[in-house]
Amino acid sequence: MGGPEIERLIGLLAKLPGFGPRSARRAALRLLQQPESRMLPLAVAMAEAARAVKSCSLCGNLDSADPCSICSDPHRDRSLICVVEGVGDLWALERAHVHRGLYHVLGGTLSALAGTGPDDLNVPSLLARVHEGGVSEVILALGATVDGATTTHWLTEKLKPLGVTVSRVGQGVPMGGALDVLDDGTLAAALRARRPF
Amino acid sequence: MGGPEIERLIGLLAKLPGFGPRSARRAALRLLQQPESRMLPLAVAMAEAARAVKSCSLCGNLDSADPCSICSDPHRDRSLICVVEGVGDLWALERAHVHRGLYHVLGGTLSALAGTGPDDLNVPSLLARVHEGGVSEVILALGATVDGATTTHWLTEKLKPLGVTVSRVGQGVPMGGALDVLDDGTLAAALRARRPF
């Protein structure tokens, strides 16, 4: 239609979550009409982010610093670790300003269907952080799905013998829902209503 | 949340048509999780497109070649010019494979509300192309909106004295609709049913 550059741009945009071929064409057209003010800044931002952003070696968060800005923040409560499934969940909790401790990103949940076993999750690093001491409570903030509940119970068994309080976010998480689509109020209620096992 | 690079990336993605803050975060997360296989290729594609793609000096199409690949295609019927409002409309007609002539991109329609007058449209270049000769028919393929109809009538007055057949896409364009959202069959019917004034 307009050369290989346009076709390639539309093809790559169409792979973004939430985009299909039609919306990708619309976005490409908008970008092509403002190459200097829109497309180049976005291209630079992507290249910069791809270069700079890494997984935090302590908690698994995505950040341009390692340890991440949360792990290295002296004002965060280091005795409190909130375990989440993914970075999207961490972002949701941070936007809601409901957790002042640290995080640990599991990278998934146990799932028989998806074939995710204990070895696929960042569990050894979590146990090591608790072993090191200074942690008084681990909050399990996994989604209220079957896989989330399975993982919560399995992690509780792993963590209890280490002598820390293990709690899970409770009341407030709707059944079958995922954490990163909740409103701030529901997230706050869920954190407040956490129950020790 | 994860450094300025991530914030900037999300902010720029959120400005794409069809994206808001939430979908931009989701897309950013997907890109950040696959920096090498997804984000860098898209960044490169954008930079390449911003560098290479220009407006065709003949018809106004966006292409990495100038004249564009349609204007320089020896197999297109050079006696037939299809006038469209924007490049998105040209793309829609090309996807439908219903026009084998050339195009002319107006860059908008006359609009009292939007304050778009004759001087804001690529009309002089259209009249020059017809003046040069070799053009037997100009097809006006503007949307069936009030502004589209106004522009169609105004262009007809300009083109008729030059001794070319002036037609407009007819039957098939739903009232109030825009051209670039139509299905191929409707576009084909509209081109077939064009009526000379």
CSV table of C-alpha atoms in Angstrom, one decimal:
chain,number,residue,atom,x,y,z
A,1,MET,CA,0.0,0.0,0.0
A,2,GLY,CA,2.7,2.5,0.9
A,3,GLY,CA,5.9,0.5,1.0
A,4,PRO,CA,7.3,-2.1,3.3
A,5,GLU,CA,7.9,0.3,6.2
A,6,ILE,CA,4.2,1.0,6.6
A,7,GLU,CA,3.3,-2.7,6.3
A,8,ARG,CA,5.8,-3.7,9.0
A,9,LEU,CA,4.7,-0.9,11.3
A,10,ILE,CA,1.0,-2.0,11.0
A,11,GLY,CA,1.9,-5.6,11.5
A,12,LEU,CA,3.9,-5.0,14.7
A,13,LEU,CA,1.3,-2.6,16.1
A,14,ALA,CA,-1.5,-5.2,15.5
A,15,LYS,CA,0.3,-7.6,17.9
A,16,LEU,CA,-0.1,-5.2,20.8
A,17,PRO,CA,-2.7,-6.3,23.3
A,18,GLY,CA,-6.0,-4.5,22.6
A,19,PHE,CA,-5.1,-3.9,19.0
A,20,GLY,CA,-6.2,-5.7,15.9
A,21,PRO,CA,-5.6,-5.0,12.2
A,22,ARG,CA,-8.1,-2.2,12.0
A,23,SER,CA,-7.0,-0.3,15.1
A,24,ALA,CA,-3.4,-0.9,14.2
A,25,ARG,CA,-3.9,0.8,10.8
A,26,ARG,CA,-5.6,3.7,12.5
A,27,ALA,CA,-2.8,4.1,15.0
A,28,ALA,CA,-0.2,3.8,12.2
A,29,LEU,CA,-1.9,6.5,10.2
A,30,ARG,CA,-2.0,8.8,13.2
A,31,LEU,CA,1.7,8.2,13.8
A,32,LEU,CA,2.6,8.6,10.1
A,33,GLN,CA,0.8,11.9,10.0
A,34,GLN,CA,2.9,13.3,12.9
A,35,PRO,CA,6.3,11.5,12.4
A,36,GLU,CA,8.4,14.1,14.3
A,37,SER,CA,6.0,14.9,17.2
A,38,ARG,CA,4.5,11.5,17.8
A,39,MET,CA,6.2,8.6,16.1
A,40,LEU,CA,9.9,9.4,16.8
A,41,PRO,CA,9.3,10.2,20.5
A,42,LEU,CA,7.5,6.8,20.9
A,43,ALA,CA,10.3,5.0,19.0
A,44,VAL,CA,12.9,6.6,21.2
A,45,ALA,CA,10.9,5.8,24.4
A,46,MET,CA,10.6,2.2,23.4
A,47,ALA,CA,14.3,1.8,22.6
A,48,GLU,CA,15.2,3.6,25.9
A,49,ALA,CA,12.9,1.4,27.9
A,50,ALA,CA,14.1,-1.8,26.2
A,51,ARG,CA,17.7,-0.8,27.0
A,52,ALA,CA,17.2,0.5,30.5
A,53,VAL,CA,14.4,-1.6,32.1
A,54,LYS,CA,15.4,-4.8,33.9
A,55,SER,CA,13.9,-7.3,36.3
A,56,CYS,CA,14.8,-6.4,39.9
A,57,SER,CA,17.1,-9.1,41.2
A,58,LEU,CA,15.5,-9.0,44.6
A,59,CYS,CA,11.7,-8.8,43.9
A,60,GLY,CA,11.2,-9.3,40.2
A,61,ASN,CA,9.7,-5.9,39.6
A,62,LEU,CA,10.5,-4.1,36.3
A,63,ASP,CA,12.6,-1.0,36.8
A,64,SER,CA,15.4,0.9,35.2
A,65,ALA,CA,17.3,0.5,38.5
A,66,ASP,CA,18.4,-2.7,40.1
A,67,PRO,CA,17.5,-3.2,43.0
A,68,CYS,CA,14.2,-1.5,41.9
A,69,SER,CA,13.0,1.9,43.3
A,70,ILE,CA,10.7,0.1,45.7
A,71,CYS,CA,13.4,-2.3,47.1
A,72,SER,CA,15.8,0.5,47.5
A,73,ASP,CA,13.3,3.0,49.0
A,74,PRO,CA,14.4,3.6,52.7
A,75,HIS,CA,10.8,4.6,53.6
A,76,ARG,CA,9.3,1.3,52.8
A,77,ASP,CA,8.5,-1.2,55.6
A,78,ARG,CA,11.1,-4.0,54.9
A,79,SER,CA,9.4,-6.4,57.3
A,80,LEU,CA,6.4,-6.7,55.1
A,81,ILE,CA,6.5,-8.5,51.7
A,82,CYS,CA,3.5,-8.6,49.4
A,83,VAL,CA,3.6,-11.5,47.0
A,84,VAL,CA,1.9,-10.9,43.6
A,85,GLU,CA,1.5,-12.9,40.5
A,86,GLY,CA,2.8,-10.4,38.0
A,87,VAL,CA,4.2,-6.8,37.6
A,88,GLY,CA,0.7,-5.6,36.5
A,89,ASP,CA,-0.6,-6.5,39.9
A,90,LEU,CA,2.3,-4.7,41.6
A,91,TRP,CA,1.5,-1.6,39.5
A,92,ALA,CA,-2.2,-1.8,40.5
A,93,LEU,CA,-1.3,-2.0,44.2
A,94,GLU,CA,1.1,0.9,43.8
A,95,ARG,CA,-1.4,3.1,42.0
A,96,ALA,CA,-3.8,2.4,44.9
A,97,HIS,CA,-1.2,3.4,47.5
A,98,VAL,CA,-2.4,0.7,49.8
A,99,HIS,CA,0.9,-1.2,50.5
A,100,ARG,CA,3.9,0.4,52.2
A,101,GLY,CA,6.1,-2.7,52.4
A,102,LEU,CA,8.1,-4.5,49.7
A,103,TYR,CA,6.9,-6.9,46.9
A,104,HIS,CA,7.8,-10.2,45.5
A,105,VAL,CA,6.7,-11.0,41.9
A,106,LEU,CA,6.0,-14.8,41.5
A,107,GLY,CA,5.9,-14.7,37.7
A,108,GLY,CA,2.7,-16.7,37.6
A,109,THR,CA,0.6,-19.2,39.7
A,110,LEU,CA,0.7,-22.9,39.9
A,111,SER,CA,-1.5,-24.2,37.1
A,112,ALA,CA,-2.2,-27.8,36.1
A,113,LEU,CA,-3.9,-26.5,32.8
A,114,ALA,CA,-1.0,-24.2,31.8
A,115,GLY,CA,1.6,-26.7,33.1
A,116,THR,CA,3.1,-24.2,35.5
A,117,GLY,CA,4.8,-26.0,38.4
A,118,PRO,CA,6.8,-24.9,41.4
A,119,ASP,CA,10.0,-24.6,39.4
A,120,ASP,CA,8.5,-22.0,37.1
A,121,LEU,CA,7.8,-19.5,39.9
A,122,ASN,CA,10.2,-17.2,41.7
A,123,VAL,CA,9.7,-19.1,45.0
A,124,PRO,CA,13.3,-20.0,46.0
A,125,SER,CA,14.2,-16.2,46.0
A,126,LEU,CA,11.1,-15.5,48.2
A,127,LEU,CA,12.1,-18.2,50.7
A,128,ALA,CA,15.7,-16.9,50.7
A,129,ARG,CA,14.4,-13.4,51.5
A,130,VAL,CA,12.4,-14.7,54.4
A,131,HIS,CA,15.4,-16.9,55.6
A,132,GLU,CA,17.7,-13.9,55.7
A,133,GLY,CA,15.5,-12.5,58.5
A,134,GLY,CA,13.9,-9.1,59.1
A,135,VAL,CA,10.6,-10.2,57.5
A,136,SER,CA,7.7,-10.4,59.9
A,137,GLU,CA,4.8,-10.9,57.5
A,138,VAL,CA,4.3,-12.2,54.0
A,139,ILE,CA,1.0,-11.0,52.4
A,140,LEU,CA,-0.2,-13.3,49.6
A,141,ALA,CA,-2.0,-11.1,47.1
A,142,LEU,CA,-2.9,-13.5,44.4
A,143,GLY,CA,-6.1,-13.4,42.4
A,144,ALA,CA,-9.2,-15.2,43.8
A,145,THR,CA,-9.0,-17.9,41.0
A,146,VAL,CA,-8.7,-21.6,41.5
A,147,ASP,CA,-5.0,-21.4,40.5
A,148,GLY,CA,-4.5,-18.4,42.8
A,149,ALA,CA,-6.1,-20.1,45.7
A,150,THR,CA,-4.0,-23.3,45.1
A,151,THR,CA,-0.8,-21.2,45.0
A,152,THR,CA,-1.8,-19.3,48.1
A,153,HIS,CA,-2.3,-22.6,50.1
A,154,TRP,CA,0.9,-24.1,48.7
A,155,LEU,CA,3.0,-21.0,49.5
A,156,THR,CA,1.5,-20.9,53.0
A,157,GLU,CA,2.8,-24.5,53.6
A,158,LYS,CA,6.2,-23.4,52.5
A,159,LEU,CA,6.3,-20.2,54.5
A,160,LYS,CA,4.7,-21.2,57.8
A,161,PRO,CA,7.7,-23.3,59.0
A,162,LEU,CA,10.0,-20.2,58.5
A,163,GLY,CA,8.3,-18.5,61.5
A,164,VAL,CA,6.7,-15.6,59.7
A,165,THR,CA,3.1,-14.5,59.8
A,166,VAL,CA,1.5,-15.5,56.5
A,167,SER,CA,-1.7,-13.7,55.5
A,168,ARG,CA,-3.7,-13.4,52.3
A,169,VAL,CA,-5.8,-10.5,51.0
A,170,GLY,CA,-9.3,-11.3,51.8
A,171,GLN,CA,-12.7,-9.7,51.7
A,172,GLY,CA,-12.9,-7.5,48.6
A,173,VAL,CA,-11.4,-9.6,45.9
A,174,PRO,CA,-14.4,-10.7,43.8
A,175,MET,CA,-14.5,-14.4,43.0
A,176,GLY,CA,-12.9,-15.3,39.7
A,177,GLY,CA,-11.5,-11.8,39.3
A,178,ALA,CA,-7.9,-10.8,38.6
A,179,LEU,CA,-6.1,-8.3,40.8
A,180,ASP,CA,-5.0,-5.8,38.2
A,181,VAL,CA,-8.5,-4.7,37.1
A,182,LEU,CA,-9.8,-3.8,40.6
A,183,ASP,CA,-10.6,-0.2,41.8
A,184,ASP,CA,-8.4,1.3,44.5
A,185,GLY,CA,-11.1,1.1,47.1
A,186,THR,CA,-11.6,-2.7,46.6
A,187,LEU,CA,-7.8,-3.2,46.7
A,188,ALA,CA,-7.6,-1.2,50.0
A,189,ALA,CA,-10.4,-3.2,51.6
A,190,ALA,CA,-8.7,-6.4,50.5
A,191,LEU,CA,-5.4,-5.4,52.1
A,192,ARG,CA,-7.1,-4.2,55.3
A,193,ALA,CA,-9.1,-7.5,55.6
A,194,ARG,CA,-6.1,-9.8,55.3
A,195,ARG,CA,-6.4,-12.8,57.5
A,196,PRO,CA,-3.5,-14.8,59.1
A,197,PHE,CA,-3.8,-18.5,58.5
B,1,MET,CA,6.6,3.0,39.6
B,2,GLY,CA,9.6,1.6,37.7
B,3,GLY,CA,11.6,4.7,36.6
B,4,PRO,CA,11.0,7.5,34.2
B,5,GLU,CA,11.5,5.2,31.1
B,6,ILE,CA,8.4,3.2,31.9
B,7,GLU,CA,6.3,6.3,32.8
B,8,ARG,CA,7.3,7.9,29.5
B,9,LEU,CA,6.5,4.8,27.5
B,10,ILE,CA,3.0,4.5,29.0
B,11,GLY,CA,2.3,8.2,28.6
B,12,LEU,CA,3.1,8.1,24.9
B,13,LEU,CA,1.3,4.8,24.2
B,14,ALA,CA,-1.8,6.3,25.9
B,15,LYS,CA,-2.0,9.0,23.2
B,16,LEU,CA,-2.5,6.4,20.4
B,17,PRO,CA,-6.0,6.3,19.1
B,18,GLY,CA,-7.9,3.5,20.7
B,19,PHE,CA,-5.7,3.5,23.8
B,20,GLY,CA,-6.3,4.9,27.2
B,21,PRO,CA,-4.2,4.8,30.4
B,22,ARG,CA,-5.2,1.3,31.3
B,23,SER,CA,-4.7,-0.3,27.8
B,24,ALA,CA,-1.4,1.6,27.5
B,25,ARG,CA,-0.2,0.1,30.8
B,26,ARG,CA,-1.2,-3.4,29.5
B,27,ALA,CA,0.6,-2.8,26.2
B,28,ALA,CA,3.7,-1.4,27.9
B,29,LEU,CA,3.9,-4.4,30.3
B,30,ARG,CA,3.7,-6.8,27.3
B,31,LEU,CA,6.4,-4.9,25.5
B,32,LEU,CA,8.6,-4.7,28.7
B,33,GLN,CA,8.3,-8.4,29.2
B,34,GLN,CA,9.7,-9.1,25.7
B,35,PRO,CA,12.1,-6.2,25.1
B,36,GLU,CA,14.2,-8.0,22.4
B,37,SER,CA,11.5,-9.8,20.5
B,38,ARG,CA,8.7,-7.2,20.6
B,39,MET,CA,9.7,-3.7,21.8
B,40,LEU,CA,13.0,-3.2,19.9
B,41,PRO,CA,11.5,-4.3,16.6
B,42,LEU,CA,8.6,-2.0,17.0
B,43,ALA,CA,10.9,0.9,18.0
B,44,VAL,CA,13.0,0.2,14.9
B,45,ALA,CA,9.9,0.0,12.7
B,46,MET,CA,8.7,3.3,13.9
B,47,ALA,CA,12.0,5.1,13.5
B,48,GLU,CA,12.3,3.6,10.0
B,49,ALA,CA,8.8,4.6,9.0
B,50,ALA,CA,9.3,8.1,10.4
B,51,ARG,CA,12.5,8.5,8.4
B,52,ALA,CA,11.3,6.9,5.2
B,53,VAL,CA,7.6,7.7,4.7
B,54,LYS,CA,6.7,10.9,3.0
B,55,SER,CA,3.6,12.5,1.4
B,56,CYS,CA,3.5,11.7,-2.4
B,57,SER,CA,4.2,15.0,-4.2
B,58,LEU,CA,1.6,14.0,-6.8
B,59,CYS,CA,-1.4,12.6,-5.0
B,60,GLY,CA,-0.7,13.1,-1.2
B,61,ASN,CA,-0.6,9.3,-0.4
B,62,LEU,CA,1.8,8.3,2.3
B,63,ASP,CA,4.7,6.1,1.0
B,64,SER,CA,8.4,5.5,1.3
B,65,ALA,CA,8.7,6.3,-2.4
B,66,ASP,CA,8.0,9.6,-4.1
B,67,PRO,CA,6.0,9.5,-6.4
B,68,CYS,CA,4.2,6.8,-4.4
B,69,SER,CA,4.0,3.2,-5.5
B,70,ILE,CA,0.5,3.8,-6.9
B,71,CYS,CA,1.4,6.9,-8.9
B,72,SER,CA,4.5,5.1,-10.3
B,73,ASP,CA,2.7,1.8,-11.1
B,74,PRO,CA,2.6,1.4,-14.9
B,75,HIS,CA,-0.4,-0.9,-14.6
B,76,ARG,CA,-2.8,1.7,-13.1
B,77,ASP,CA,-5.2,3.5,-15.3
B,78,ARG,CA,-3.8,7.0,-15.4
B,79,SER,CA,-7.0,8.5,-16.9
B,80,LEU,CA,-9.0,7.8,-13.8
B,81,ILE,CA,-8.4,9.8,-10.6
B,82,CYS,CA,-10.2,8.9,-7.4
B,83,VAL,CA,-10.4,11.8,-4.9
B,84,VAL,CA,-10.5,10.9,-1.2
B,85,GLU,CA,-10.6,12.8,2.0
B,86,GLY,CA,-7.6,11.1,3.7
B,87,VAL,CA,-5.0,8.4,3.4
B,88,GLY,CA,-7.2,6.1,5.5
B,89,ASP,CA,-9.9,6.2,2.8
B,90,LEU,CA,-7.3,5.4,0.1
B,91,TRP,CA,-6.1,2.4,2.2
B,92,ALA,CA,-9.7,1.2,2.5
B,93,LEU,CA,-10.2,1.4,-1.3
B,94,GLU,CA,-6.9,-0.4,-2.0
B,95,ARG,CA,-7.7,-3.2,0.5
B,96,ALA,CA,-11.0,-3.7,-1.4
B,97,HIS,CA,-9.2,-3.8,-4.8
B,98,VAL,CA,-12.0,-1.8,-6.4
B,99,HIS,CA,-10.2,1.0,-8.0
B,100,ARG,CA,-7.4,0.5,-10.7
B,101,GLY,CA,-6.8,4.2,-11.4
B,102,LEU,CA,-4.8,6.8,-9.4
B,103,TYR,CA,-5.8,8.7,-6.3
B,104,HIS,CA,-5.8,12.3,-5.0
B,105,VAL,CA,-5.8,12.9,-1.3
B,106,LEU,CA,-7.7,16.1,-0.4
B,107,GLY,CA,-6.5,16.2,3.2
B,108,GLY,CA,-10.0,17.0,4.5
B,109,THR,CA,-13.4,18.3,3.4
B,110,LEU,CA,-14.8,21.8,3.4
B,111,SER,CA,-16.2,22.4,6.9
B,112,ALA,CA,-17.8,25.5,8.3
B,113,LEU,CA,-17.7,24.0,11.8
B,114,ALA,CA,-14.1,22.9,11.7
B,115,GLY,CA,-13.1,26.1,9.8
B,116,THR,CA,-11.7,24.2,6.8
B,117,GLY,CA,-11.8,26.3,3.7
B,118,PRO,CA,-10.7,25.7,0.1
B,119,ASP,CA,-7.2,26.9,0.9
B,120,ASP,CA,-6.8,24.1,3.4
B,121,LEU,CA,-7.4,21.3,0.8
B,122,ASN,CA,-5.1,19.9,-1.9
B,123,VAL,CA,-7.3,21.3,-4.6
B,124,PRO,CA,-4.8,23.3,-6.7
B,125,SER,CA,-2.7,20.2,-7.3
B,126,LEU,CA,-5.8,18.2,-8.3
B,127,LEU,CA,-6.8,20.9,-10.8
B,128,ALA,CA,-3.2,21.0,-12.1
B,129,ARG,CA,-3.2,17.3,-12.7
B,130,VAL,CA,-6.4,17.5,-14.7
B,131,HIS,CA,-5.1,20.6,-16.6
B,132,GLU,CA,-2.0,18.6,-17.7
B,133,GLY,CA,-4.3,16.3,-19.6
B,134,GLY,CA,-4.7,12.5,-19.9
B,135,VAL,CA,-7.4,12.5,-17.3
B,136,SER,CA,-10.8,11.4,-18.5
B,137,GLU,CA,-12.7,11.0,-15.3
B,138,VAL,CA,-12.5,12.2,-11.7
B,139,ILE,CA,-14.3,10.1,-9.2
B,140,LEU,CA,-15.2,11.9,-6.0
B,141,ALA,CA,-15.2,9.3,-3.2
B,142,LEU,CA,-15.9,11.5,-0.2
B,143,GLY,CA,-18.0,10.4,2.8
B,144,ALA,CA,-21.8,10.8,2.7
B,145,THR,CA,-21.7,13.5,5.3
B,146,VAL,CA,-22.9,17.1,5.0
B,147,ASP,CA,-19.3,18.3,4.7
B,148,GLY,CA,-18.5,15.5,2.2
B,149,ALA,CA,-21.5,16.4,0.1
B,150,THR,CA,-20.7,20.1,0.2
B,151,THR,CA,-17.2,19.4,-0.9
B,152,THR,CA,-18.4,17.0,-3.7
B,153,HIS,CA,-20.6,19.7,-5.1
B,154,TRP,CA,-18.0,22.4,-4.8
B,155,LEU,CA,-15.3,20.2,-6.5
B,156,THR,CA,-17.8,19.3,-9.3
B,157,GLU,CA,-18.2,23.0,-10.1
B,158,LYS,CA,-14.4,23.4,-10.2
B,159,LEU,CA,-13.8,20.3,-12.3
B,160,LYS,CA,-16.6,20.4,-14.9
B,161,PRO,CA,-15.2,23.4,-16.8
B,162,LEU,CA,-12.0,21.5,-17.4
B,163,GLY,CA,-13.8,19.0,-19.7
B,164,VAL,CA,-13.5,15.8,-17.6
B,165,THR,CA,-16.2,13.5,-16.6
B,166,VAL,CA,-16.9,14.1,-12.9
B,167,SER,CA,-18.6,11.3,-11.0
B,168,ARG,CA,-19.2,10.5,-7.4
B,169,VAL,CA,-19.5,7.2,-5.6
B,170,GLY,CA,-23.2,6.6,-5.1
B,171,GLN,CA,-25.4,3.9,-3.9
B,172,GLY,CA,-23.8,1.9,-1.2
B,173,VAL,CA,-22.3,4.5,1.0
B,174,PRO,CA,-24.6,4.6,4.1
B,175,MET,CA,-25.8,8.1,5.0
B,176,GLY,CA,-23.7,9.7,7.7
B,177,GLY,CA,-21.0,7.1,7.4
B,178,ALA,CA,-17.3,7.5,6.8
B,179,LEU,CA,-15.5,5.7,3.9
B,180,ASP,CA,-12.8,4.0,5.8
B,181,VAL,CA,-15.1,1.8,7.9
B,182,LEU,CA,-17.0,0.2,5.1
B,183,ASP,CA,-16.8,-3.4,4.0
B,184,ASP,CA,-15.3,-4.3,0.6
B,185,GLY,CA,-18.6,-5.2,-1.0
B,186,THR,CA,-20.2,-1.9,-0.1
B,187,LEU,CA,-17.1,-0.1,-1.5
B,188,ALA,CA,-17.3,-2.1,-4.7
B,189,ALA,CA,-21.0,-1.3,-5.1
B,190,ALA,CA,-20.4,2.4,-4.4
B,191,LEU,CA,-17.7,2.5,-7.1
B,192,ARG,CA,-19.8,0.6,-9.6
B,193,ALA,CA,-22.8,2.8,-9.0
B,194,ARG,CA,-21.0,6.1,-9.5
B,195,ARG,CA,-23.1,8.7,-11.4
B,196,PRO,CA,-21.9,11.4,-13.7
B,197,PHE,CA,-23.3,14.9,-12.8
